[in-house]
Amino acid sequence: MSCFRLCLFGDSFANGTGDDTMMGWAGRVCASARRRGHDVTLYNLGIRRDTSSDVFARWQEEATRRLPPQHEGRLIFAFGANDCVIENGGPRVPLSRSLENAHAILTTARQSHPVLMLGPVPVSDPVADIGIEALTLELAKLCASLAIPFLPLRPVIRACPSWIAEVEAGDGAHPNAGGYAAIAEAVESWEAWRAWVP
């Protein structure tokens, strides 16, 4: 069975904001892995409103503190939605900069640890969601070029009634337990995750 420490870097959707169970999708998939006998230690390092620029600025120092060389360490990155939020007439982080940040993060990360990446989730603002669609496509290409498994979440979530209903009933951005369970289900059935925790 697998034994590793896992750092998850991302935004509020990585953090699990809005989930009354406080598990988010990451807590769910790691709990499932532990029930199957895997010794997984999860460090959820999702921060609300974080963009790819924010993750780029902090991930290495935070990972180094949690993944000492004597222990098996792995990394998951899940960001991008906040990059596409419209502020002051444009996205918080332009697409070209988002890709530069992702390229820098992933090329460095894969040199020291196994890496997975999840794409950004859709948002209710149609302009921002167009940006998320474009970013998802470009991140998929980038990850393919780096041989890093990529899971596009936007199509999964757009087809999830519980996510949509919970967002509308909540703060307008974040789901509750049902929405995060939908992400967890997608991750659980993802071949790349299953390769880590069969």
PDB file of C-alpha atoms in Angstrom:
ATOM      1  CA  MET A   1       0.000   0.000   0.000  1.00  0.00           C
ATOM      2  CA  SER A   2       1.075   3.583  -0.623  1.00  0.00           C
ATOM      3  CA  CYS A   3       2.577   5.754   2.095  1.00  0.00           C
ATOM      4  CA  PHE A   4       3.088   9.411   1.260  1.00  0.00           C
ATOM      5  CA  ARG A   5       2.581  13.030   2.274  1.00  0.00           C
ATOM      6  CA  LEU A   6       0.426  15.056  -0.103  1.00  0.00           C
ATOM      7  CA  CYS A   7       0.425  18.825  -0.539  1.00  0.00           C
ATOM      8  CA  LEU A   8      -2.590  20.312  -2.311  1.00  0.00           C
ATOM      9  CA  PHE A   9      -2.066  23.865  -3.561  1.00  0.00           C
ATOM     10  CA  GLY A  10      -4.890  25.973  -4.864  1.00  0.00           C
ATOM     11  CA  ASP A  11      -7.777  28.267  -4.064  1.00  0.00           C
ATOM     12  CA  SER A  12     -11.035  28.092  -2.099  1.00  0.00           C
ATOM     13  CA  PHE A  13     -12.282  25.204  -4.242  1.00  0.00           C
ATOM     14  CA  ALA A  14      -9.179  23.238  -3.273  1.00  0.00           C
ATOM     15  CA  ASN A  15      -9.738  24.310   0.329  1.00  0.00           C
ATOM     16  CA  GLY A  16     -13.347  23.106   0.333  1.00  0.00           C
ATOM     17  CA  THR A  17     -14.894  26.455   1.256  1.00  0.00           C
ATOM     18  CA  GLY A  18     -18.649  26.175   1.794  1.00  0.00           C
ATOM     19  CA  ASP A  19     -18.666  22.479   2.711  1.00  0.00           C
ATOM     20  CA  ASP A  20     -20.521  21.977   5.990  1.00  0.00           C
ATOM     21  CA  THR A  21     -18.613  18.737   6.542  1.00  0.00           C
ATOM     22  CA  MET A  22     -15.298  20.645   6.248  1.00  0.00           C
ATOM     23  CA  MET A  23     -13.914  17.810   4.106  1.00  0.00           C
ATOM     24  CA  GLY A  24     -13.971  19.322   0.630  1.00  0.00           C
ATOM     25  CA  TRP A  25     -13.096  17.030  -2.246  1.00  0.00           C
ATOM     26  CA  ALA A  26      -9.551  16.420  -1.019  1.00  0.00           C
ATOM     27  CA  GLY A  27     -10.610  15.215   2.413  1.00  0.00           C
ATOM     28  CA  ARG A  28     -13.042  12.830   0.779  1.00  0.00           C
ATOM     29  CA  VAL A  29     -10.584  11.231  -1.627  1.00  0.00           C
ATOM     30  CA  CYS A  30      -7.874  10.920   1.020  1.00  0.00           C
ATOM     31  CA  ALA A  31     -10.328   9.409   3.513  1.00  0.00           C
ATOM     32  CA  SER A  32     -11.314   6.887   0.854  1.00  0.00           C
ATOM     33  CA  ALA A  33      -7.662   6.075   0.212  1.00  0.00           C
ATOM     34  CA  ARG A  34      -7.052   5.522   3.920  1.00  0.00           C
ATOM     35  CA  ARG A  35     -10.048   3.189   4.130  1.00  0.00           C
ATOM     36  CA  ARG A  36      -8.371   1.115   1.419  1.00  0.00           C
ATOM     37  CA  GLY A  37      -5.243   0.877   3.555  1.00  0.00           C
ATOM     38  CA  HIS A  38      -3.108   3.689   2.140  1.00  0.00           C
ATOM     39  CA  ASP A  39      -1.171   5.851   4.605  1.00  0.00           C
ATOM     40  CA  VAL A  40      -1.845   9.320   3.201  1.00  0.00           C
ATOM     41  CA  THR A  41      -1.117  12.537   5.091  1.00  0.00           C
ATOM     42  CA  LEU A  42      -2.948  15.474   3.477  1.00  0.00           C
ATOM     43  CA  TYR A  43      -1.783  19.067   3.736  1.00  0.00           C
ATOM     44  CA  ASN A  44      -4.593  21.155   2.260  1.00  0.00           C
ATOM     45  CA  LEU A  45      -2.938  24.417   1.266  1.00  0.00           C
ATOM     46  CA  GLY A  46      -5.842  25.979  -0.586  1.00  0.00           C
ATOM     47  CA  ILE A  47      -6.302  29.689   0.143  1.00  0.00           C
ATOM     48  CA  ARG A  48      -9.395  31.729  -0.691  1.00  0.00           C
ATOM     49  CA  ARG A  49      -8.968  34.153  -3.623  1.00  0.00           C
ATOM     50  CA  ASP A  50      -5.536  32.766  -4.494  1.00  0.00           C
ATOM     51  CA  THR A  51      -4.560  33.045  -8.140  1.00  0.00           C
ATOM     52  CA  SER A  52      -1.841  31.202 -10.015  1.00  0.00           C
ATOM     53  CA  SER A  53       0.462  34.120  -9.173  1.00  0.00           C
ATOM     54  CA  ASP A  54      -0.199  33.629  -5.466  1.00  0.00           C
ATOM     55  CA  VAL A  55       0.437  29.887  -5.681  1.00  0.00           C
ATOM     56  CA  PHE A  56       3.617  30.507  -7.666  1.00  0.00           C
ATOM     57  CA  ALA A  57       4.878  32.850  -4.938  1.00  0.00           C
ATOM     58  CA  ARG A  58       4.349  30.449  -2.033  1.00  0.00           C
ATOM     59  CA  TRP A  59       4.259  26.813  -3.064  1.00  0.00           C
ATOM     60  CA  GLN A  60       7.951  25.912  -2.907  1.00  0.00           C
ATOM     61  CA  GLU A  61       8.556  27.191   0.616  1.00  0.00           C
ATOM     62  CA  GLU A  62       5.357  25.607   1.921  1.00  0.00           C
ATOM     63  CA  ALA A  63       6.048  22.282   0.224  1.00  0.00           C
ATOM     64  CA  THR A  64       9.629  22.158   1.481  1.00  0.00           C
ATOM     65  CA  ARG A  65       8.435  22.504   5.081  1.00  0.00           C
ATOM     66  CA  ARG A  66       5.978  19.633   4.709  1.00  0.00           C
ATOM     67  CA  LEU A  67       7.787  17.232   2.389  1.00  0.00           C
ATOM     68  CA  PRO A  68      11.210  16.471   3.889  1.00  0.00           C
ATOM     69  CA  PRO A  69      13.422  14.301   1.692  1.00  0.00           C
ATOM     70  CA  GLN A  70      13.243  11.289   4.009  1.00  0.00           C
ATOM     71  CA  HIS A  71       9.491  10.954   3.316  1.00  0.00           C
ATOM     72  CA  GLU A  72       7.667  10.218   0.075  1.00  0.00           C
ATOM     73  CA  GLY A  73       6.006  13.434  -1.075  1.00  0.00           C
ATOM     74  CA  ARG A  74       3.481  14.195  -3.798  1.00  0.00           C
ATOM     75  CA  LEU A  75       1.873  17.358  -5.138  1.00  0.00           C
ATOM     76  CA  ILE A  76      -1.517  18.310  -6.536  1.00  0.00           C
ATOM     77  CA  PHE A  77      -2.219  21.734  -8.004  1.00  0.00           C
ATOM     78  CA  ALA A  78      -5.771  23.017  -8.502  1.00  0.00           C
ATOM     79  CA  PHE A  79      -6.026  26.700  -9.377  1.00  0.00           C
ATOM     80  CA  GLY A  80      -7.184  29.057 -12.093  1.00  0.00           C
ATOM     81  CA  ALA A  81     -10.748  30.127 -11.305  1.00  0.00           C
ATOM     82  CA  ASN A  82      -9.614  33.268  -9.490  1.00  0.00           C
ATOM     83  CA  ASP A  83      -7.286  34.160 -12.360  1.00  0.00           C
ATOM     84  CA  CYS A  84     -10.373  34.545 -14.548  1.00  0.00           C
ATOM     85  CA  VAL A  85     -12.472  36.633 -12.144  1.00  0.00           C
ATOM     86  CA  ILE A  86     -13.159  40.024 -13.709  1.00  0.00           C
ATOM     87  CA  GLU A  87     -11.862  43.008 -11.726  1.00  0.00           C
ATOM     88  CA  ASN A  88     -11.249  46.539 -12.994  1.00  0.00           C
ATOM     89  CA  GLY A  89     -12.411  45.613 -16.467  1.00  0.00           C
ATOM     90  CA  GLY A  90     -10.270  42.529 -16.981  1.00  0.00           C
ATOM     91  CA  PRO A  91      -9.225  39.181 -15.508  1.00  0.00           C
ATOM     92  CA  ARG A  92      -7.243  39.267 -12.278  1.00  0.00           C
ATOM     93  CA  VAL A  93      -4.471  37.368 -14.074  1.00  0.00           C
ATOM     94  CA  PRO A  94      -4.275  37.451 -17.889  1.00  0.00           C
ATOM     95  CA  LEU A  95      -4.278  34.098 -19.665  1.00  0.00           C
ATOM     96  CA  SER A  96      -0.672  34.440 -20.801  1.00  0.00           C
ATOM     97  CA  ARG A  97       0.504  35.089 -17.234  1.00  0.00           C
ATOM     98  CA  SER A  98      -1.590  32.222 -15.874  1.00  0.00           C
ATOM     99  CA  LEU A  99       0.163  29.881 -18.286  1.00  0.00           C
ATOM    100  CA  GLU A 100       3.584  31.305 -17.440  1.00  0.00           C
ATOM    101  CA  ASN A 101       2.870  30.740 -13.751  1.00  0.00           C
ATOM    102  CA  ALA A 102       1.596  27.211 -14.332  1.00  0.00           C
ATOM    103  CA  HIS A 103       4.580  26.331 -16.517  1.00  0.00           C
ATOM    104  CA  ALA A 104       7.023  27.612 -13.899  1.00  0.00           C
ATOM    105  CA  ILE A 105       5.241  25.789 -11.070  1.00  0.00           C
ATOM    106  CA  LEU A 106       4.870  22.478 -12.858  1.00  0.00           C
ATOM    107  CA  THR A 107       8.324  22.303 -14.424  1.00  0.00           C
ATOM    108  CA  THR A 108       9.919  22.878 -11.027  1.00  0.00           C
ATOM    109  CA  ALA A 109       7.534  20.621  -9.110  1.00  0.00           C
ATOM    110  CA  ARG A 110       7.970  17.585 -11.346  1.00  0.00           C
ATOM    111  CA  GLN A 111      11.739  17.631 -10.810  1.00  0.00           C
ATOM    112  CA  SER A 112      11.319  16.572  -7.189  1.00  0.00           C
ATOM    113  CA  HIS A 113       7.894  14.936  -6.765  1.00  0.00           C
ATOM    114  CA  PRO A 114       5.088  13.172  -8.614  1.00  0.00           C
ATOM    115  CA  VAL A 115       2.546  15.807  -9.701  1.00  0.00           C
ATOM    116  CA  LEU A 116      -1.122  15.914 -10.677  1.00  0.00           C
ATOM    117  CA  MET A 117      -3.156  18.929 -11.769  1.00  0.00           C
ATOM    118  CA  LEU A 118      -6.876  19.659 -11.705  1.00  0.00           C
ATOM    119  CA  GLY A 119      -8.438  22.289 -13.922  1.00  0.00           C
ATOM    120  CA  PRO A 120     -10.483  25.232 -12.615  1.00  0.00           C
ATOM    121  CA  VAL A 121     -14.188  24.870 -11.866  1.00  0.00           C
ATOM    122  CA  PRO A 122     -16.803  26.960 -13.704  1.00  0.00           C
ATOM    123  CA  VAL A 123     -18.229  30.115 -12.159  1.00  0.00           C
ATOM    124  CA  SER A 124     -21.572  31.878 -12.534  1.00  0.00           C
ATOM    125  CA  ASP A 125     -20.189  35.005 -14.225  1.00  0.00           C
ATOM    126  CA  PRO A 126     -20.363  34.238 -17.970  1.00  0.00           C
ATOM    127  CA  VAL A 127     -17.378  36.411 -18.908  1.00  0.00           C
ATOM    128  CA  ALA A 128     -15.156  34.816 -16.278  1.00  0.00           C
ATOM    129  CA  ASP A 129     -16.402  31.371 -17.285  1.00  0.00           C
ATOM    130  CA  ILE A 130     -15.348  31.956 -20.892  1.00  0.00           C
ATOM    131  CA  GLY A 131     -11.889  32.641 -19.499  1.00  0.00           C
ATOM    132  CA  ILE A 132     -12.028  29.448 -17.448  1.00  0.00           C
ATOM    133  CA  GLU A 133     -12.930  27.453 -20.540  1.00  0.00           C
ATOM    134  CA  ALA A 134      -9.955  28.904 -22.427  1.00  0.00           C
ATOM    135  CA  LEU A 135      -7.609  28.391 -19.481  1.00  0.00           C
ATOM    136  CA  THR A 136      -8.732  24.775 -19.102  1.00  0.00           C
ATOM    137  CA  LEU A 137      -7.874  24.030 -22.727  1.00  0.00           C
ATOM    138  CA  GLU A 138      -4.446  25.650 -22.442  1.00  0.00           C
ATOM    139  CA  LEU A 139      -3.628  23.958 -19.136  1.00  0.00           C
ATOM    140  CA  ALA A 140      -4.511  20.615 -20.689  1.00  0.00           C
ATOM    141  CA  LYS A 141      -2.036  21.273 -23.499  1.00  0.00           C
ATOM    142  CA  LEU A 142       0.646  22.425 -21.068  1.00  0.00           C
ATOM    143  CA  CYS A 143       0.257  19.388 -18.826  1.00  0.00           C
ATOM    144  CA  ALA A 144       0.337  17.068 -21.826  1.00  0.00           C
ATOM    145  CA  SER A 145       3.605  18.640 -22.965  1.00  0.00           C
ATOM    146  CA  LEU A 146       5.080  18.070 -19.497  1.00  0.00           C
ATOM    147  CA  ALA A 147       3.667  14.534 -19.117  1.00  0.00           C
ATOM    148  CA  ILE A 148       1.683  15.634 -16.048  1.00  0.00           C
ATOM    149  CA  PRO A 149      -1.801  14.119 -15.677  1.00  0.00           C
ATOM    150  CA  PHE A 150      -4.559  16.746 -15.936  1.00  0.00           C
ATOM    151  CA  LEU A 151      -8.205  16.443 -14.899  1.00  0.00           C
ATOM    152  CA  PRO A 152     -10.525  19.062 -16.476  1.00  0.00           C
ATOM    153  CA  LEU A 153     -13.185  19.853 -13.873  1.00  0.00           C
ATOM    154  CA  ARG A 154     -15.251  22.379 -15.813  1.00  0.00           C
ATOM    155  CA  PRO A 155     -17.232  19.827 -17.862  1.00  0.00           C
ATOM    156  CA  VAL A 156     -17.764  17.650 -14.784  1.00  0.00           C
ATOM    157  CA  ILE A 157     -19.182  20.507 -12.722  1.00  0.00           C
ATOM    158  CA  ARG A 158     -21.306  22.003 -15.489  1.00  0.00           C
ATOM    159  CA  ALA A 159     -23.166  18.678 -15.601  1.00  0.00           C
ATOM    160  CA  CYS A 160     -23.628  18.506 -11.813  1.00  0.00           C
ATOM    161  CA  PRO A 161     -27.095  19.653 -10.606  1.00  0.00           C
ATOM    162  CA  SER A 162     -26.106  19.546  -6.934  1.00  0.00           C
ATOM    163  CA  TRP A 163     -23.185  21.934  -7.512  1.00  0.00           C
ATOM    164  CA  ILE A 164     -25.407  24.442  -9.291  1.00  0.00           C
ATOM    165  CA  ALA A 165     -28.175  24.240  -6.690  1.00  0.00           C
ATOM    166  CA  GLU A 166     -25.781  24.522  -3.743  1.00  0.00           C
ATOM    167  CA  VAL A 167     -23.971  27.514  -5.230  1.00  0.00           C
ATOM    168  CA  GLU A 168     -27.304  29.296  -5.729  1.00  0.00           C
ATOM    169  CA  ALA A 169     -28.348  28.470  -2.162  1.00  0.00           C
ATOM    170  CA  GLY A 170     -24.998  29.547  -0.732  1.00  0.00           C
ATOM    171  CA  ASP A 171     -22.683  32.461  -1.412  1.00  0.00           C
ATOM    172  CA  GLY A 172     -23.059  32.357  -5.193  1.00  0.00           C
ATOM    173  CA  ALA A 173     -19.627  30.847  -5.768  1.00  0.00           C
ATOM    174  CA  HIS A 174     -19.045  27.811  -3.559  1.00  0.00           C
ATOM    175  CA  PRO A 175     -21.039  24.587  -3.276  1.00  0.00           C
ATOM    176  CA  ASN A 176     -21.757  22.573  -0.165  1.00  0.00           C
ATOM    177  CA  ALA A 177     -21.018  18.905   0.450  1.00  0.00           C
ATOM    178  CA  GLY A 178     -22.776  17.614  -2.653  1.00  0.00           C
ATOM    179  CA  GLY A 179     -20.704  19.718  -5.011  1.00  0.00           C
ATOM    180  CA  TYR A 180     -17.421  18.700  -3.441  1.00  0.00           C
ATOM    181  CA  ALA A 181     -18.560  15.083  -3.442  1.00  0.00           C
ATOM    182  CA  ALA A 182     -18.968  15.414  -7.220  1.00  0.00           C
ATOM    183  CA  ILE A 183     -15.357  16.535  -7.580  1.00  0.00           C
ATOM    184  CA  ALA A 184     -14.255  13.735  -5.263  1.00  0.00           C
ATOM    185  CA  GLU A 185     -16.093  11.203  -7.413  1.00  0.00           C
ATOM    186  CA  ALA A 186     -14.344  12.513 -10.530  1.00  0.00           C
ATOM    187  CA  VAL A 187     -10.946  12.326  -8.837  1.00  0.00           C
ATOM    188  CA  GLU A 188     -11.661   8.852  -7.447  1.00  0.00           C
ATOM    189  CA  SER A 189     -12.391   7.542 -10.932  1.00  0.00           C
ATOM    190  CA  TRP A 190      -9.357   9.283 -12.463  1.00  0.00           C
ATOM    191  CA  GLU A 191      -6.741   6.809 -13.617  1.00  0.00           C
ATOM    192  CA  ALA A 192      -3.872   9.057 -12.502  1.00  0.00           C
ATOM    193  CA  TRP A 193      -5.153   9.250  -8.908  1.00  0.00           C
ATOM    194  CA  ARG A 194      -5.880   5.535  -8.858  1.00  0.00           C
ATOM    195  CA  ALA A 195      -2.295   4.881  -9.894  1.00  0.00           C
ATOM    196  CA  TRP A 196      -1.223   6.629  -6.682  1.00  0.00           C
ATOM    197  CA  VAL A 197      -3.734   4.845  -4.446  1.00  0.00           C
ATOM    198  CA  PRO A 198      -4.935   1.642  -6.174  1.00  0.00           C
TER     199      PRO A 198
END
